[in-house]
Every structure is written in C-alpha cells, then in structure tokens.
CSV table of C-alpha atoms and ligand atoms in Angstrom, one decimal:
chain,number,residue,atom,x,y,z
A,1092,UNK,CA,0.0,0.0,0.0
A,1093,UNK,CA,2.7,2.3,0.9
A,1094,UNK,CA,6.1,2.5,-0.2
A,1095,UNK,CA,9.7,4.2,-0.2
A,1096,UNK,CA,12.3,3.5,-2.6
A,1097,UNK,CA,16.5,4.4,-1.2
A,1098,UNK,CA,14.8,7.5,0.4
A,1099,UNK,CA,17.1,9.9,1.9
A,1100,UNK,CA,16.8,13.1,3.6
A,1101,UNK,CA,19.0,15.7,4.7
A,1102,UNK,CA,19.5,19.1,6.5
A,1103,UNK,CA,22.5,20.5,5.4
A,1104,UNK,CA,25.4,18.3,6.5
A,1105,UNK,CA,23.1,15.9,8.3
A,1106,UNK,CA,22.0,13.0,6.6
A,1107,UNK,CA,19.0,12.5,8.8
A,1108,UNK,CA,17.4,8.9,6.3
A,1109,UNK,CA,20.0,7.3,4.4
A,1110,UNK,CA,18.9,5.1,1.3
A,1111,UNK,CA,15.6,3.4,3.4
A,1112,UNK,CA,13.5,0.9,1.6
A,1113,UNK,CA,10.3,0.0,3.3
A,1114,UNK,CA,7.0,-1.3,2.3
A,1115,UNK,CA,4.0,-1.6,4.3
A,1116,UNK,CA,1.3,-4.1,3.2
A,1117,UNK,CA,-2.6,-3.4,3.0
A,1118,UNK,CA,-4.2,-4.0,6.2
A,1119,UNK,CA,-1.5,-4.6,8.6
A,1120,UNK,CA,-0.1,-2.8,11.7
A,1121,UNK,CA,3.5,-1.7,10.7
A,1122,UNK,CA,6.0,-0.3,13.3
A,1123,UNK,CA,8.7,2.2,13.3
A,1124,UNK,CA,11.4,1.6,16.0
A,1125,UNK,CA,14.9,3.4,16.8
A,1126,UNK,CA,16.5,5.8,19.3
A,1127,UNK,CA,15.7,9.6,19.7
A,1128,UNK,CA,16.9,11.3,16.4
A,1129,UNK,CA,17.2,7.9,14.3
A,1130,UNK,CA,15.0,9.7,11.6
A,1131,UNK,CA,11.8,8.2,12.7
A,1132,UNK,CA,9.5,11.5,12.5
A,1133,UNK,CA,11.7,13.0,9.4
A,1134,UNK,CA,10.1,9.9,7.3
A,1135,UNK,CA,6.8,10.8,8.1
A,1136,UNK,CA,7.3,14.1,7.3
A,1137,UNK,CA,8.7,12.9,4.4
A,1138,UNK,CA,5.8,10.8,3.2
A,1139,UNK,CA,3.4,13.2,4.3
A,1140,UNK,CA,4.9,16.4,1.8
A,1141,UNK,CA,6.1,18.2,4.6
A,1142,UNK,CA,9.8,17.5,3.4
A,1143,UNK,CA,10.9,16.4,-0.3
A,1144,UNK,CA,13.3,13.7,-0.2
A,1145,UNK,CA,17.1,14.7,-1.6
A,1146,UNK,CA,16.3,11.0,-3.2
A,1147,UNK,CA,14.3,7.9,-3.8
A,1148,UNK,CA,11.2,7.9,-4.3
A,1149,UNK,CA,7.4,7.4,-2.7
A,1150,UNK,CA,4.5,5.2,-3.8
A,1151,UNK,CA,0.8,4.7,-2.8
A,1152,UNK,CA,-1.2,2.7,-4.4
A,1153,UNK,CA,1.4,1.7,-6.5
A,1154,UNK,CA,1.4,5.4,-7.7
A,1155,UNK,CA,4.3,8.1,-7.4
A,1156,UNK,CA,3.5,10.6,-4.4
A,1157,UNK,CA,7.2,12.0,-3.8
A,1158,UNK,CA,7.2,15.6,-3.5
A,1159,UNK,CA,3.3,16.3,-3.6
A,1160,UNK,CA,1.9,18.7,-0.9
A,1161,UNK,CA,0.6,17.4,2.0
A,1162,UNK,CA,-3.2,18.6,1.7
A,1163,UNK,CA,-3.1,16.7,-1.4
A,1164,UNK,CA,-1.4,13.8,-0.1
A,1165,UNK,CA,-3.8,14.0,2.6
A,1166,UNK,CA,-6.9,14.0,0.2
A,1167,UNK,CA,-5.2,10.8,-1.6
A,1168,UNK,CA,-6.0,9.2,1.6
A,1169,UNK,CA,-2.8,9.3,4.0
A,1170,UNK,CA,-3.1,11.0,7.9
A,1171,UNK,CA,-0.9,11.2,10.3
A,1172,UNK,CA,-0.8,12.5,14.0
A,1173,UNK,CA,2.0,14.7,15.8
A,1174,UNK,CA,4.6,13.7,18.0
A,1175,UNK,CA,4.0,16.7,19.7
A,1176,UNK,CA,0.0,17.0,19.2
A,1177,UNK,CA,-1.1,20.0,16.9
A,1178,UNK,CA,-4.7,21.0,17.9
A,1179,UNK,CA,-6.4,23.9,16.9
A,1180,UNK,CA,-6.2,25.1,20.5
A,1181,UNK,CA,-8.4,28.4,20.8
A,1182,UNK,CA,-11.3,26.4,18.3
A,1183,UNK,CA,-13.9,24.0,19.9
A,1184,UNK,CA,-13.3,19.9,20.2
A,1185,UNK,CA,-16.0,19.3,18.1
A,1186,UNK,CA,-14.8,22.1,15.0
A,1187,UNK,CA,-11.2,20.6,15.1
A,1188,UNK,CA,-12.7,17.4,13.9
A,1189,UNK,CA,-15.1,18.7,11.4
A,1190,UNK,CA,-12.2,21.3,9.6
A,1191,UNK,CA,-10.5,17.8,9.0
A,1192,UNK,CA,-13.6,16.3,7.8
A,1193,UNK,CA,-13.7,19.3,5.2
A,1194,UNK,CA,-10.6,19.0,3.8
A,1195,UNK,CA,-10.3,15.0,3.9
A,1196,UNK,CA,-10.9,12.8,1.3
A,1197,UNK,CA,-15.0,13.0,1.5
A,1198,UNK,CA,-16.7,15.9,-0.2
A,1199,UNK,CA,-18.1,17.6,3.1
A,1200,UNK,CA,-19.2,21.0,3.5
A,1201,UNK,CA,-18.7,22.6,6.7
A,1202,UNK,CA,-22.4,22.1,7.9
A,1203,UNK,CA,-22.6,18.7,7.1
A,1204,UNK,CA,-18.9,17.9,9.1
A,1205,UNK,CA,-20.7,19.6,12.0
A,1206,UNK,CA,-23.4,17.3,12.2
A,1207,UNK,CA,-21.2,14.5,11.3
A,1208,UNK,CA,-18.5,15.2,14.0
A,1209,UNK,CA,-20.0,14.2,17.3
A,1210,UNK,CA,-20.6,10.6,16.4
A,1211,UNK,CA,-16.7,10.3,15.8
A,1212,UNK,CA,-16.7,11.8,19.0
A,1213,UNK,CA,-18.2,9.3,20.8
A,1214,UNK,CA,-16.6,6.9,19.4
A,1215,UNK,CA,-13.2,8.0,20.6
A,1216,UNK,CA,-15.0,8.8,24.2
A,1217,UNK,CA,-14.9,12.7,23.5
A,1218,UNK,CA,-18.3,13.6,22.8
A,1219,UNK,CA,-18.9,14.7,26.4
A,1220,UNK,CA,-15.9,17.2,25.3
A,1221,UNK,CA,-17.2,18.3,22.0
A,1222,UNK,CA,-17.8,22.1,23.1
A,1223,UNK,CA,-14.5,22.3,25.3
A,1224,UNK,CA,-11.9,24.2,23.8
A,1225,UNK,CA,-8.8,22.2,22.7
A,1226,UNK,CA,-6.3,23.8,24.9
A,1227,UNK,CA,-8.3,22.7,27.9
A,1228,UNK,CA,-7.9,19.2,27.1
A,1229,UNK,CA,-5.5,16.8,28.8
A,1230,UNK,CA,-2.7,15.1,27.3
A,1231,UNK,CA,-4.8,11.8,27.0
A,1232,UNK,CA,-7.3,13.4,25.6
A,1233,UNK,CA,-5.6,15.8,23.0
A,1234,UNK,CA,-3.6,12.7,21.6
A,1235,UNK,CA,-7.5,11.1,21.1
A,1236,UNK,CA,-7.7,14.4,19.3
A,1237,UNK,CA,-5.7,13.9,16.9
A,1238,UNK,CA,-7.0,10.5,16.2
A,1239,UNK,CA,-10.0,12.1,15.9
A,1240,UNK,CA,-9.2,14.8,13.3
A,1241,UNK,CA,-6.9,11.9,11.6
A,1242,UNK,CA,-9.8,9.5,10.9
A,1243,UNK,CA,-12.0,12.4,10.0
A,1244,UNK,CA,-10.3,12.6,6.9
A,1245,UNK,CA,-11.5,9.0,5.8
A,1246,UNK,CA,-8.0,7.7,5.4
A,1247,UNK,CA,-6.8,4.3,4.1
A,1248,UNK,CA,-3.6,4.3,6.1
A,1249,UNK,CA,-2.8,6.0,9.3
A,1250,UNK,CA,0.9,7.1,10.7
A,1251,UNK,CA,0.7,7.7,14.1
A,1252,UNK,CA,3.7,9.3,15.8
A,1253,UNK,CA,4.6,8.1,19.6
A,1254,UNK,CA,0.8,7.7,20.3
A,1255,UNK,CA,1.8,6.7,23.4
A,1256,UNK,CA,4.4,8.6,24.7
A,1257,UNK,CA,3.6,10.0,27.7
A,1258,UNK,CA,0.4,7.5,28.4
A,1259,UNK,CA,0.2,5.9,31.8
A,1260,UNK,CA,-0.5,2.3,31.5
A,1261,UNK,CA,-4.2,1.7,31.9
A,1262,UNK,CA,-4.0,4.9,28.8
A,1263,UNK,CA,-1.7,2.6,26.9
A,1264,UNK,CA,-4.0,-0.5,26.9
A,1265,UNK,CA,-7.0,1.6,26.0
A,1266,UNK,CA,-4.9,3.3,23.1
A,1267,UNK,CA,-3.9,-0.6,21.8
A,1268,UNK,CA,-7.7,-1.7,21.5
A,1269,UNK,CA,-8.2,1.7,19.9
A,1270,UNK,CA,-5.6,0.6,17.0
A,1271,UNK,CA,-6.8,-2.7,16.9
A,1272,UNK,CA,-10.7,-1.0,16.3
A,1273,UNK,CA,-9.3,1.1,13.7
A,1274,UNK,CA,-7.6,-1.4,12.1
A,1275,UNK,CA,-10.4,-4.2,12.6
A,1276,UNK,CA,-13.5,-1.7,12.3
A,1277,UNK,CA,-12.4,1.0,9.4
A,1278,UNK,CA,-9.9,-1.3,7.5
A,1279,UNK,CA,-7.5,1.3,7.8
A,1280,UNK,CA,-3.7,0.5,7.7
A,1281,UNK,CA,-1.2,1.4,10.6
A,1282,UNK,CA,2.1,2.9,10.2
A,1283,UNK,CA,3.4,3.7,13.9
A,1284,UNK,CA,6.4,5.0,15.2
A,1285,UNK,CA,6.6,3.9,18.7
A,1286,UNK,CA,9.0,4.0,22.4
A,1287,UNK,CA,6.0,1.7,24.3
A,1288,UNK,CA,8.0,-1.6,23.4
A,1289,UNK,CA,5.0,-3.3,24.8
A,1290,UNK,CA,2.5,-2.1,22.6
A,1291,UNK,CA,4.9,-2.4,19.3
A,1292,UNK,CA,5.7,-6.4,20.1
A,1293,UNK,CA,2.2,-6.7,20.5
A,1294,UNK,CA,-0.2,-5.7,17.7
A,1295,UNK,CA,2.6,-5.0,15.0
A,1296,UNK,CA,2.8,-7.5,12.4
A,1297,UNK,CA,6.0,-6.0,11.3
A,1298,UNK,CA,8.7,-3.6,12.6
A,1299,UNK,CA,11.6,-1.7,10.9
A,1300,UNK,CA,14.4,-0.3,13.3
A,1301,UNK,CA,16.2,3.0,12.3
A,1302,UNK,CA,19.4,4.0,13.7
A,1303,UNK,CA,21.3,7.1,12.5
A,1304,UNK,CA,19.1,7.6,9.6
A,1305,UNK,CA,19.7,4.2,8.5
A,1306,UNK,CA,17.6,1.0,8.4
A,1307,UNK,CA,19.3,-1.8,10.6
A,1308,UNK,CA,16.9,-4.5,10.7
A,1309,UNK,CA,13.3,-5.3,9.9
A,1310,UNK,CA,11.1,-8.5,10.6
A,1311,UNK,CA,8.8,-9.6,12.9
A,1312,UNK,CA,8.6,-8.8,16.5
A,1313,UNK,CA,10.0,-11.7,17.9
A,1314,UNK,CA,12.6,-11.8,15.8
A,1315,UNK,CA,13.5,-7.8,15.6
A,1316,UNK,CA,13.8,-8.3,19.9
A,1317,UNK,CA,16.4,-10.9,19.2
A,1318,UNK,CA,18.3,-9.3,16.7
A,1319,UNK,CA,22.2,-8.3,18.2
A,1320,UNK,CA,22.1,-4.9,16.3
A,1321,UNK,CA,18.7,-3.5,17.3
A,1322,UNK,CA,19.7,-4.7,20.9
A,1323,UNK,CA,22.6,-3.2,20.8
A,1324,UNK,CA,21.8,0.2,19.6
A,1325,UNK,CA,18.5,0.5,20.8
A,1326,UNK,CA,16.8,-2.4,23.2
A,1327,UNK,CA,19.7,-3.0,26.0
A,1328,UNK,CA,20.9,-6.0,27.0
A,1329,UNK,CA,17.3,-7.0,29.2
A,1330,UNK,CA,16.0,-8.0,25.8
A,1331,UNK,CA,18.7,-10.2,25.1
B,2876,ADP,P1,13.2,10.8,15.7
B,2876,ADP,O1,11.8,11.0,15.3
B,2876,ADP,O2,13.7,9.4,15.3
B,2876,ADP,O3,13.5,11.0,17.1
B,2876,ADP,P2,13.8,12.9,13.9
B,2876,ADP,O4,13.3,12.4,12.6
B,2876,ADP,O5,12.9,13.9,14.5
B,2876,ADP,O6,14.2,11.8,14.9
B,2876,ADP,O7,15.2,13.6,13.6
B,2876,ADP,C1,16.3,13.0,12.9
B,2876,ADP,C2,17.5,13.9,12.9
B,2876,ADP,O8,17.2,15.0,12.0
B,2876,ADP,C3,17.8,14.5,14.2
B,2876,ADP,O9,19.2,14.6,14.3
B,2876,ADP,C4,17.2,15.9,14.2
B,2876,ADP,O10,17.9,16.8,15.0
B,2876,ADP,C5,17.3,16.2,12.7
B,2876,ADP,N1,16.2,17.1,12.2
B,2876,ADP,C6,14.9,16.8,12.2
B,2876,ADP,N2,14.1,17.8,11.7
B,2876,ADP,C7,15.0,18.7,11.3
B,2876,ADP,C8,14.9,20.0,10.8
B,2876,ADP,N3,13.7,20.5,10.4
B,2876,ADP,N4,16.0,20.8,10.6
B,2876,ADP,C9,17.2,20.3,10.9
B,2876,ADP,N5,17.4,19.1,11.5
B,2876,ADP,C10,16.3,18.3,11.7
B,2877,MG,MG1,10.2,11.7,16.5
C-alpha cells in the first residue's frame, strides 16, 4: 500500500534517512522503532509532503507521491498524527474534527462535518468534550484528538507518531484496543512509530528499526527483539 524506494533526507550536512527501503502491506499494523533522532518523525514528514526527499522515491497505491503537498497527499488518503500533538487550541473539540472532515478525502461542506462530528466523537469517548476548547484538554485526551481529526479525513492508512508517549498504563491498553478498532473496524492501515516496546511487540505484524538515519533491521517482532544490532543500539541487554 505504501512505499519508499532508497529515500534519503538531509538538513545540510546531516544526513538525517539514508537510502531506506520500506513497504507496508494493506491492512496490517506496521511499526517504526529506533532511538531519539534515528529519523523516525523526518520519514513521516517525508511521506506526508512536509519535506521532499534529496532521493528515492514514494508510492501509494502503487502510484508516485514524492514531492506532492501534504493537503493533497492527505486528500489521496494518507493521515498522520504529531509527535508533539497540533490541535487547533483556541477552536472547539467538536470544530477541530469537522475542519479535518472538510478537507479530507470526502466531499463535506462545513455544515454537514458539524453534524457529522459528534458521532466520531463518541466513538473515541470525547463527545462529552465536543464544546471544550482544545487547549483545555488533557494530554490523553488531546492525543485522542488527533486520532479524531486523523480519521475524519477518511483515510486508508494511518501514521501515528509516539501515540503513546507519555500515556500511563491503563491509557496505553486503551490506546492498543483503539488501534486494533481502527484497524479491525475501518480497515484502515497502521504505520506507527513507537517507544512503548509493549505495545509495538504486540499488535505490530512488522517492525523496521532505524538508527542514525539508517535502516538496521526489519522482521517480525520476535525476531526484531532478538536481533544483536537492534539490541545493541536500541533495546539494551534486558532484551537479550
Ligand atoms: P526521531 O523522530 O527518530 O527522534 P527525527 O526524525 O525527529 O528523529 O530527527 C532525525 C534527525 O534529524 C535529528 O538529528 C534531528 O535533529 C534532525 N532534524 C529533524 N528535523 C530537522 C529540521 N527541520 N532541521 C534540521 N534538523 C532536523
Ligand atoms: Mg520523532
């Protein structure tokens, strides 16, 4: 469904991706795994338009997205959510969600978003916050947020960035079943970058480990905690 081709990135002498070949199949949960500043967020950024690779190349749907901006890359059917979340803060819960239902890949007028909104509210357990400003929120509930405005868009895949960062436990079961539901309930695709080692060797099919901007190992869970080089730059020696 999604794919990058050698893609590499860089900010001026930094070569923040280096050459990294991925592919993430239709319907599966794929994870992103590698220490702080491993390039993790910079390949979202690069999928999504917000950066244009220095090289390689991008395909969804089998069909050449590199370079293209991200409100069309979002209409094509691509979301993502922020490491650091990105409400509208002054605006109401309920008028985030329906300005991403109007520029999303359904053709929604403003109105119709509004009435629309609230029931992907509720589903995300919200709608009790639907006239609450955005700022007022609390972490937990700004991160549902964006998975809110992210899914209002209709999308076919979803990159969510350190979801869980930040979560307390009983948060990060309930954020797990929530994947699973969007995964299981929408048919959406997962792309997820992701620290909560739990929650990565537990609903991802397949995981990709970056270090240095470079891809060191990919595979399944099991045998990505195994593998010497992920453990040694990035899961310690308790995973050995
Ligand atoms: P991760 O998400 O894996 O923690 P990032 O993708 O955010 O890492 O960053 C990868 C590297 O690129 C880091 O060294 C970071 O400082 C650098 N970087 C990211 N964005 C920029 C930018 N806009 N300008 C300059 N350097 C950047
Ligand atoms: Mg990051």
């Amino acid at each position: 469904m999604l794919r990058g081709e050698k893609v590499t990135k860089r900010f001026g002498g930094l070569t923040a991706l280096k050459d990294i070949d991925f592919s993430v199949e239709k319907g599966s949960i794929f994870g992103l795994i590698g220490p702080n500043g491993s390039g993790k967020t910079t390949l979202f950024n690069v999928v999504c338009g917000v950066y244009k690779p220095e090289g390689g190349k991008i395909f969804f749907e089998g069909k050449e997205i590199t370079g293209l901006p991200p409100h069309k890359i979002c209409k094509l059917g691509i979301a993502r959510t922020f490491q650091i979340v990105k409400p509208f803060a002054n605006m109401k819960v309920i008028d985030n969600v329906a300005i991403a239902m109007v520029h999303g890949r359904g053709k929604v007028g403003l109105k119709e978003a509004r009435e629309k909104a609230p029931e992907l509210l509720e589903l995300l357990g919200l709608h009790r916050k639907a006239d609450t400003l955005a700022k007022s929120l609390t972490l937990a509930e700004r991160k549902k947020l964006e998975v809110a405005r992210a899914l209002a868009t209709e999308p076919k895949i979803m990159l969510l960035d350190e979801f869980m960062a930040g979560l307390n436990p009983v948060e990060v079961d309930e954020a797990l079943s929530m994947i699973s539901k969007i995964r299981e309930d929408f048919g959406i695709t997962i792309f997820m970058i992701e620290h909560v080692l739990k929650a990565v060797m537990k609903i991802c099919e397949k995981v990709m480990v970056l270090h240095h901007g470079v891809k060191i190992a990919e595979g399944s869970p099991k045998e990505i905690a195994s593998n010497k080089d992920v453990i040694k730059a990035y899961l310690g020696d308790r995973y050995a």
